[in-house]
CSV table of C-alpha atoms and ligand atoms in Angstrom, one decimal:
chain,number,residue,atom,x,y,z
A,1,UNK,CA,139.1,93.2,60.7
A,2,UNK,CA,137.7,90.2,62.4
A,3,UNK,CA,134.0,90.5,62.9
A,4,UNK,CA,132.1,87.8,65.0
A,5,UNK,CA,128.4,87.1,65.0
A,6,UNK,CA,128.1,88.9,68.4
A,7,UNK,CA,130.1,91.9,67.7
A,8,UNK,CA,128.4,95.2,66.5
A,9,UNK,CA,129.0,96.4,63.0
A,10,UNK,CA,132.5,98.0,62.7
A,11,UNK,CA,132.5,101.7,62.1
A,12,UNK,CA,133.0,102.2,58.5
A,13,UNK,CA,135.4,105.0,59.0
A,14,UNK,CA,136.5,105.4,62.6
A,15,UNK,CA,137.8,108.8,63.3
A,16,UNK,CA,138.6,110.1,59.9
A,17,UNK,CA,141.2,112.9,60.2
A,18,UNK,CA,140.6,115.3,57.3
A,19,UNK,CA,142.8,118.1,58.7
A,20,UNK,CA,145.9,115.9,58.3
A,21,UNK,CA,145.3,116.1,54.6
A,22,UNK,CA,144.5,119.7,54.5
A,23,UNK,CA,140.7,119.4,54.4
A,24,UNK,CA,138.1,120.9,56.7
A,25,UNK,CA,136.7,119.1,59.7
A,26,UNK,CA,133.7,117.0,58.7
A,27,UNK,CA,135.0,115.9,55.3
A,28,UNK,CA,134.8,112.0,55.1
A,29,UNK,CA,135.4,111.3,51.3
A,30,UNK,CA,137.5,112.6,48.5
A,31,UNK,CA,136.3,112.4,44.9
A,32,UNK,CA,139.2,112.6,42.4
A,33,UNK,CA,139.0,113.4,38.7
A,34,UNK,CA,141.4,111.3,36.6
A,35,UNK,CA,142.9,113.2,33.6
A,36,UNK,CA,145.1,116.0,35.0
A,37,UNK,CA,144.5,115.3,38.6
A,38,UNK,CA,145.7,111.7,39.2
A,39,UNK,CA,147.3,111.0,35.8
A,40,UNK,CA,149.2,113.3,33.4
A,41,UNK,CA,146.8,112.7,30.6
A,42,UNK,CA,145.1,116.1,30.3
A,43,UNK,CA,147.8,117.1,27.8
A,44,UNK,CA,147.0,113.9,25.7
A,45,UNK,CA,143.4,114.7,25.6
A,46,UNK,CA,144.2,118.5,24.7
A,47,UNK,CA,146.5,117.3,22.0
A,48,UNK,CA,144.0,114.8,20.5
A,49,UNK,CA,141.2,117.3,20.4
A,50,UNK,CA,143.3,119.8,18.7
A,51,UNK,CA,144.5,117.3,16.0
A,52,UNK,CA,141.0,116.2,15.4
A,53,UNK,CA,139.2,119.6,15.3
A,54,UNK,CA,142.1,121.1,13.1
A,55,UNK,CA,141.7,118.4,10.6
A,56,UNK,CA,137.9,119.0,10.4
A,57,UNK,CA,138.1,122.8,10.5
A,58,UNK,CA,140.7,123.0,7.7
A,59,UNK,CA,138.9,120.3,5.5
A,60,UNK,CA,135.9,120.5,3.3
A,61,UNK,CA,133.6,119.5,6.1
A,62,UNK,CA,133.7,123.0,7.8
A,63,UNK,CA,130.7,124.7,6.2
A,64,UNK,CA,131.0,128.1,4.4
A,65,UNK,CA,130.5,131.0,6.6
A,66,UNK,CA,131.4,129.3,9.8
A,67,UNK,CA,134.3,130.1,11.9
A,68,UNK,CA,136.9,127.6,10.7
A,69,UNK,CA,139.9,129.0,12.5
A,70,UNK,CA,142.0,126.5,14.3
A,71,UNK,CA,141.1,125.1,17.7
A,72,UNK,CA,142.8,127.0,20.6
A,73,UNK,CA,143.8,126.2,24.1
A,74,UNK,CA,140.9,128.5,25.3
A,75,UNK,CA,138.5,126.5,23.2
A,76,UNK,CA,139.8,123.4,25.0
A,77,UNK,CA,139.3,124.9,28.4
A,78,UNK,CA,135.9,126.4,27.8
A,79,UNK,CA,134.1,123.8,25.7
A,80,UNK,CA,135.7,120.5,25.9
A,81,UNK,CA,137.8,119.8,29.0
A,82,UNK,CA,136.5,117.3,31.6
A,83,UNK,CA,133.3,116.7,29.6
A,84,UNK,CA,131.9,113.5,28.2
A,85,UNK,CA,133.4,113.1,24.6
A,86,UNK,CA,130.2,113.6,22.7
A,87,UNK,CA,129.3,116.6,24.8
A,88,UNK,CA,132.7,118.1,24.1
A,89,UNK,CA,132.3,117.7,20.3
A,90,UNK,CA,128.9,119.2,20.4
A,91,UNK,CA,129.6,122.1,22.6
A,92,UNK,CA,132.7,123.1,20.6
A,93,UNK,CA,130.9,122.9,17.2
A,94,UNK,CA,128.0,125.0,18.8
A,95,UNK,CA,130.4,127.6,19.8
A,96,UNK,CA,131.5,127.9,16.0
A,97,UNK,CA,127.7,127.8,14.9
A,98,UNK,CA,128.5,124.5,13.1
A,99,UNK,CA,125.6,122.0,13.0
A,100,UNK,CA,126.5,118.3,12.3
A,101,UNK,CA,124.3,115.4,12.4
A,102,UNK,CA,124.8,113.1,15.5
A,103,UNK,CA,125.4,110.1,13.2
A,104,UNK,CA,125.9,106.5,14.7
A,105,UNK,CA,128.0,105.3,17.4
A,106,UNK,CA,130.1,103.2,15.0
A,107,UNK,CA,130.7,106.0,12.5
A,108,UNK,CA,134.1,105.7,11.0
A,109,UNK,CA,136.7,107.8,12.6
A,110,UNK,CA,136.5,111.3,10.9
A,111,UNK,CA,133.1,111.1,9.3
A,112,UNK,CA,131.5,114.6,9.5
A,113,UNK,CA,129.1,113.6,12.4
A,114,UNK,CA,129.3,114.2,16.2
A,115,UNK,CA,130.0,110.4,16.5
A,116,UNK,CA,132.6,110.4,13.7
A,117,UNK,CA,134.6,113.3,15.0
A,118,UNK,CA,134.4,111.9,18.6
A,119,UNK,CA,135.6,108.5,17.4
A,120,UNK,CA,138.5,110.1,15.8
A,121,UNK,CA,139.4,111.9,18.9
A,122,UNK,CA,139.2,108.8,21.0
A,123,UNK,CA,141.5,106.9,18.5
A,124,UNK,CA,144.0,109.6,18.8
A,125,UNK,CA,144.0,109.3,22.5
A,126,UNK,CA,144.3,105.6,22.5
A,127,UNK,CA,147.2,105.9,20.0
A,128,UNK,CA,149.0,108.5,22.0
A,129,UNK,CA,148.6,106.5,25.4
A,130,UNK,CA,149.9,103.4,23.6
A,131,UNK,CA,152.8,105.1,22.2
A,132,UNK,CA,153.8,107.3,25.2
A,133,UNK,CA,152.4,105.5,28.1
A,134,UNK,CA,150.7,107.2,31.1
A,135,UNK,CA,152.3,108.7,34.0
A,136,UNK,CA,150.8,109.5,37.4
A,137,UNK,CA,151.6,112.6,39.4
A,138,UNK,CA,153.7,111.5,42.4
A,139,UNK,CA,152.2,114.1,44.5
A,140,UNK,CA,148.6,112.9,43.7
A,141,UNK,CA,149.6,109.3,44.5
A,142,UNK,CA,151.2,110.2,47.7
A,143,UNK,CA,148.0,112.5,48.6
A,144,UNK,CA,145.6,109.5,47.9
A,145,UNK,CA,147.7,107.3,50.1
A,146,UNK,CA,147.7,109.9,52.8
A,147,UNK,CA,143.9,110.3,52.4
A,148,UNK,CA,143.4,106.5,53.0
A,149,UNK,CA,145.7,106.5,55.9
A,150,UNK,CA,143.6,109.4,57.3
A,151,UNK,CA,140.5,107.1,57.2
A,152,UNK,CA,138.7,109.0,54.4
A,153,UNK,CA,136.9,107.4,51.5
A,154,UNK,CA,138.4,107.6,48.1
A,155,UNK,CA,136.7,107.4,44.6
A,156,UNK,CA,137.6,108.3,41.0
A,157,UNK,CA,135.0,110.3,39.1
A,158,UNK,CA,135.9,110.8,35.4
A,159,UNK,CA,134.0,111.4,32.1
A,160,UNK,CA,136.6,109.1,30.4
A,161,UNK,CA,135.4,105.8,29.2
A,162,UNK,CA,139.1,104.7,29.4
A,163,UNK,CA,139.2,105.3,33.1
A,164,UNK,CA,139.6,101.7,34.4
A,165,UNK,CA,142.2,100.9,31.8
A,166,UNK,CA,144.3,104.0,32.7
A,167,UNK,CA,144.0,103.1,36.4
A,168,UNK,CA,145.1,99.5,35.7
A,169,UNK,CA,148.2,100.4,33.6
A,170,UNK,CA,149.3,103.0,36.1
A,171,UNK,CA,148.8,100.5,39.0
A,172,UNK,CA,146.7,102.8,41.2
A,173,UNK,CA,143.3,100.9,41.0
A,174,UNK,CA,143.6,99.6,44.5
A,175,UNK,CA,143.8,103.2,45.9
A,176,UNK,CA,140.0,103.7,45.3
A,177,UNK,CA,137.0,102.1,46.6
A,178,UNK,CA,134.8,103.0,43.7
A,179,UNK,CA,135.1,104.3,40.2
A,180,UNK,CA,132.3,106.4,38.4
A,181,UNK,CA,133.4,106.7,34.8
A,182,UNK,CA,132.1,107.4,31.3
A,183,UNK,CA,130.8,103.8,31.1
A,184,UNK,CA,128.9,104.2,34.5
A,185,UNK,CA,127.4,107.4,33.3
A,186,UNK,CA,126.2,106.0,30.1
A,187,UNK,CA,124.6,102.9,31.8
A,188,UNK,CA,123.1,104.9,34.5
A,189,UNK,CA,122.0,107.8,32.3
A,190,UNK,CA,124.0,110.3,34.5
A,191,UNK,CA,124.5,113.8,33.0
A,192,UNK,CA,128.2,114.6,32.5
A,193,UNK,CA,130.2,117.4,34.1
A,194,UNK,CA,129.6,120.3,34.4
A,195,UNK,CA,126.3,118.6,35.9
A,196,UNK,CA,127.1,117.3,39.4
A,197,UNK,CA,125.5,114.0,38.8
A,198,UNK,CA,128.6,111.7,38.4
A,199,UNK,CA,130.1,113.3,41.6
A,200,UNK,CA,126.8,112.9,43.5
A,201,UNK,CA,126.5,109.2,42.3
A,202,UNK,CA,129.9,108.6,43.8
A,203,UNK,CA,129.2,110.2,47.1
A,204,UNK,CA,125.9,108.3,47.4
A,205,UNK,CA,127.7,105.0,46.7
A,206,UNK,CA,130.1,105.8,49.5
A,207,UNK,CA,127.1,106.6,51.8
A,208,UNK,CA,128.6,110.2,52.3
A,209,UNK,CA,126.4,113.4,51.8
A,210,UNK,CA,127.9,116.0,49.4
A,211,UNK,CA,128.5,118.5,52.2
A,212,UNK,CA,131.0,115.9,53.7
A,213,UNK,CA,132.9,115.2,50.5
A,214,UNK,CA,135.7,117.1,48.7
A,215,UNK,CA,136.0,117.2,44.9
A,216,UNK,CA,139.4,117.5,43.1
A,217,UNK,CA,139.3,118.8,39.5
A,218,UNK,CA,141.6,120.5,37.1
A,219,UNK,CA,138.8,121.4,34.5
A,220,UNK,CA,136.4,124.4,34.6
A,221,UNK,CA,133.6,122.0,33.8
A,222,UNK,CA,134.7,119.9,36.9
A,223,UNK,CA,135.0,122.5,39.4
A,224,UNK,CA,131.5,123.9,38.2
A,225,UNK,CA,130.2,120.3,38.9
A,226,UNK,CA,131.5,120.5,42.4
A,227,UNK,CA,129.9,123.8,43.1
A,228,UNK,CA,126.6,122.7,41.4
A,229,UNK,CA,126.5,119.7,43.7
A,230,UNK,CA,127.2,121.7,46.9
A,231,UNK,CA,130.1,119.7,47.9
A,232,UNK,CA,131.9,120.5,51.1
A,233,UNK,CA,135.2,121.5,49.5
A,234,UNK,CA,136.2,121.9,45.8
A,235,UNK,CA,139.9,121.9,45.2
A,236,UNK,CA,141.1,123.1,41.8
A,237,UNK,CA,144.3,121.9,40.4
A,238,UNK,CA,146.2,124.0,38.0
A,239,UNK,CA,149.7,123.0,37.1
A,240,UNK,CA,150.7,125.3,34.1
A,241,UNK,CA,148.1,127.9,33.7
A,242,UNK,CA,148.5,131.5,34.4
A,243,UNK,CA,147.2,133.5,37.4
A,244,UNK,CA,144.2,134.2,35.2
A,245,UNK,CA,143.6,130.5,34.9
A,246,UNK,CA,143.7,130.1,38.7
A,247,UNK,CA,141.2,132.9,38.9
A,248,UNK,CA,139.0,131.2,36.4
A,249,UNK,CA,138.9,128.0,38.3
A,250,UNK,CA,138.0,129.9,41.4
A,251,UNK,CA,135.2,131.8,39.6
A,252,UNK,CA,133.8,128.6,38.2
A,253,UNK,CA,133.6,126.9,41.7
A,254,UNK,CA,137.1,126.1,43.2
A,255,UNK,CA,137.3,127.0,47.0
A,256,UNK,CA,141.0,126.7,46.8
A,257,UNK,CA,143.4,126.2,43.8
A,258,UNK,CA,146.7,124.2,44.2
A,259,UNK,CA,149.6,123.4,41.8
A,260,UNK,CA,150.0,119.9,43.1
A,261,UNK,CA,147.9,117.8,45.7
A,262,UNK,CA,151.1,117.4,47.9
A,263,UNK,CA,150.7,121.0,48.8
A,264,UNK,CA,147.8,120.0,50.9
A,265,UNK,CA,149.9,117.8,53.0
A,266,UNK,CA,151.6,120.8,54.4
A,267,UNK,CA,155.4,121.8,54.2
A,268,UNK,CA,157.7,118.7,54.1
A,269,UNK,CA,159.3,118.0,57.4
A,270,UNK,CA,162.8,119.5,57.5
A,271,UNK,CA,165.4,117.7,59.7
A,272,UNK,CA,166.4,119.6,62.7
A,273,UNK,CA,163.2,121.5,63.1
B,301,LIG,MG1,140.5,116.6,34.3
C-alpha cells in the first residue's frame, strides 16, 4: 500500500468478508487459542500435567486424608486445561482439598509448593516438545490463511508462556498481527482464562469491539472466557472428545463446535459440480 501525504488514511480492513470463513456478518477479528487449536500441543500439556501430578499424588507430599488418587482426563478438562500454569496447579489441588504453600518462582522442579509443581510441569512440556517437536493442524493453518484473505484481523491468545517459541518453531508467526500470551498477561496483570481479560486485551489492541470478534478455543476455560467477554462468536474445537464433551463445550459457552477449523470453510469443491 502506497500512502502519500495527501491521501486519506487507508481503511484498515476494507470490506471484510466473514461469511467466506463461516462467521456471521459483522465479525472483523479472529482470536485463536494456541494449544489444541492451532498446534497439536494440548496432548503434550495433558501428558505433562498427568505425569507431574501423579508423581506428587503417589509420593510422600500428598497429605494423609486427602484424595491422592491419580490425576484423570476429567481433572485435566475441569481444573487445568487452558488456564495459566499456576492457576491450573492451584485449582486442581483445591479440588482435592490439598493446601500447599505458593513457594518461590525459582523453586526446584518438584518441590512441594505451587511453584515447584508448576515448574516440574513446565520442564516436562519443554522436554516433550524438544523430543517430539510440535505439529500444527493443517486445517487450522489453512483457515488462518483464509481469514487473512477475507480481510479479518488475526490474533493468538494463549495462557502459555511458551507461545512465541511455539509459533516460531512451527513457522506460523507471520499469520498473526498480535500475540497475547502468558508473558503479556503477567506483565499487564491480566487475569487468565476463564476470565475474559486476555481475549479482551487482544480485541482492544486490534481496535475491534468484542461483539465484532470471534474466539476459537478447545478448552472449557477458554470457551467460558469467550462467553464472559460477550464475544460475537465462540467456536469450540473438539477433536477427540465424546458427544458429551461437545455438549460440555456448548454448556460452557461455545456457540458452535467443530472437529477441525477447515469445516468452517464449507465443503471442499468437487470437480464437475
Ligand atoms: Mg487450548
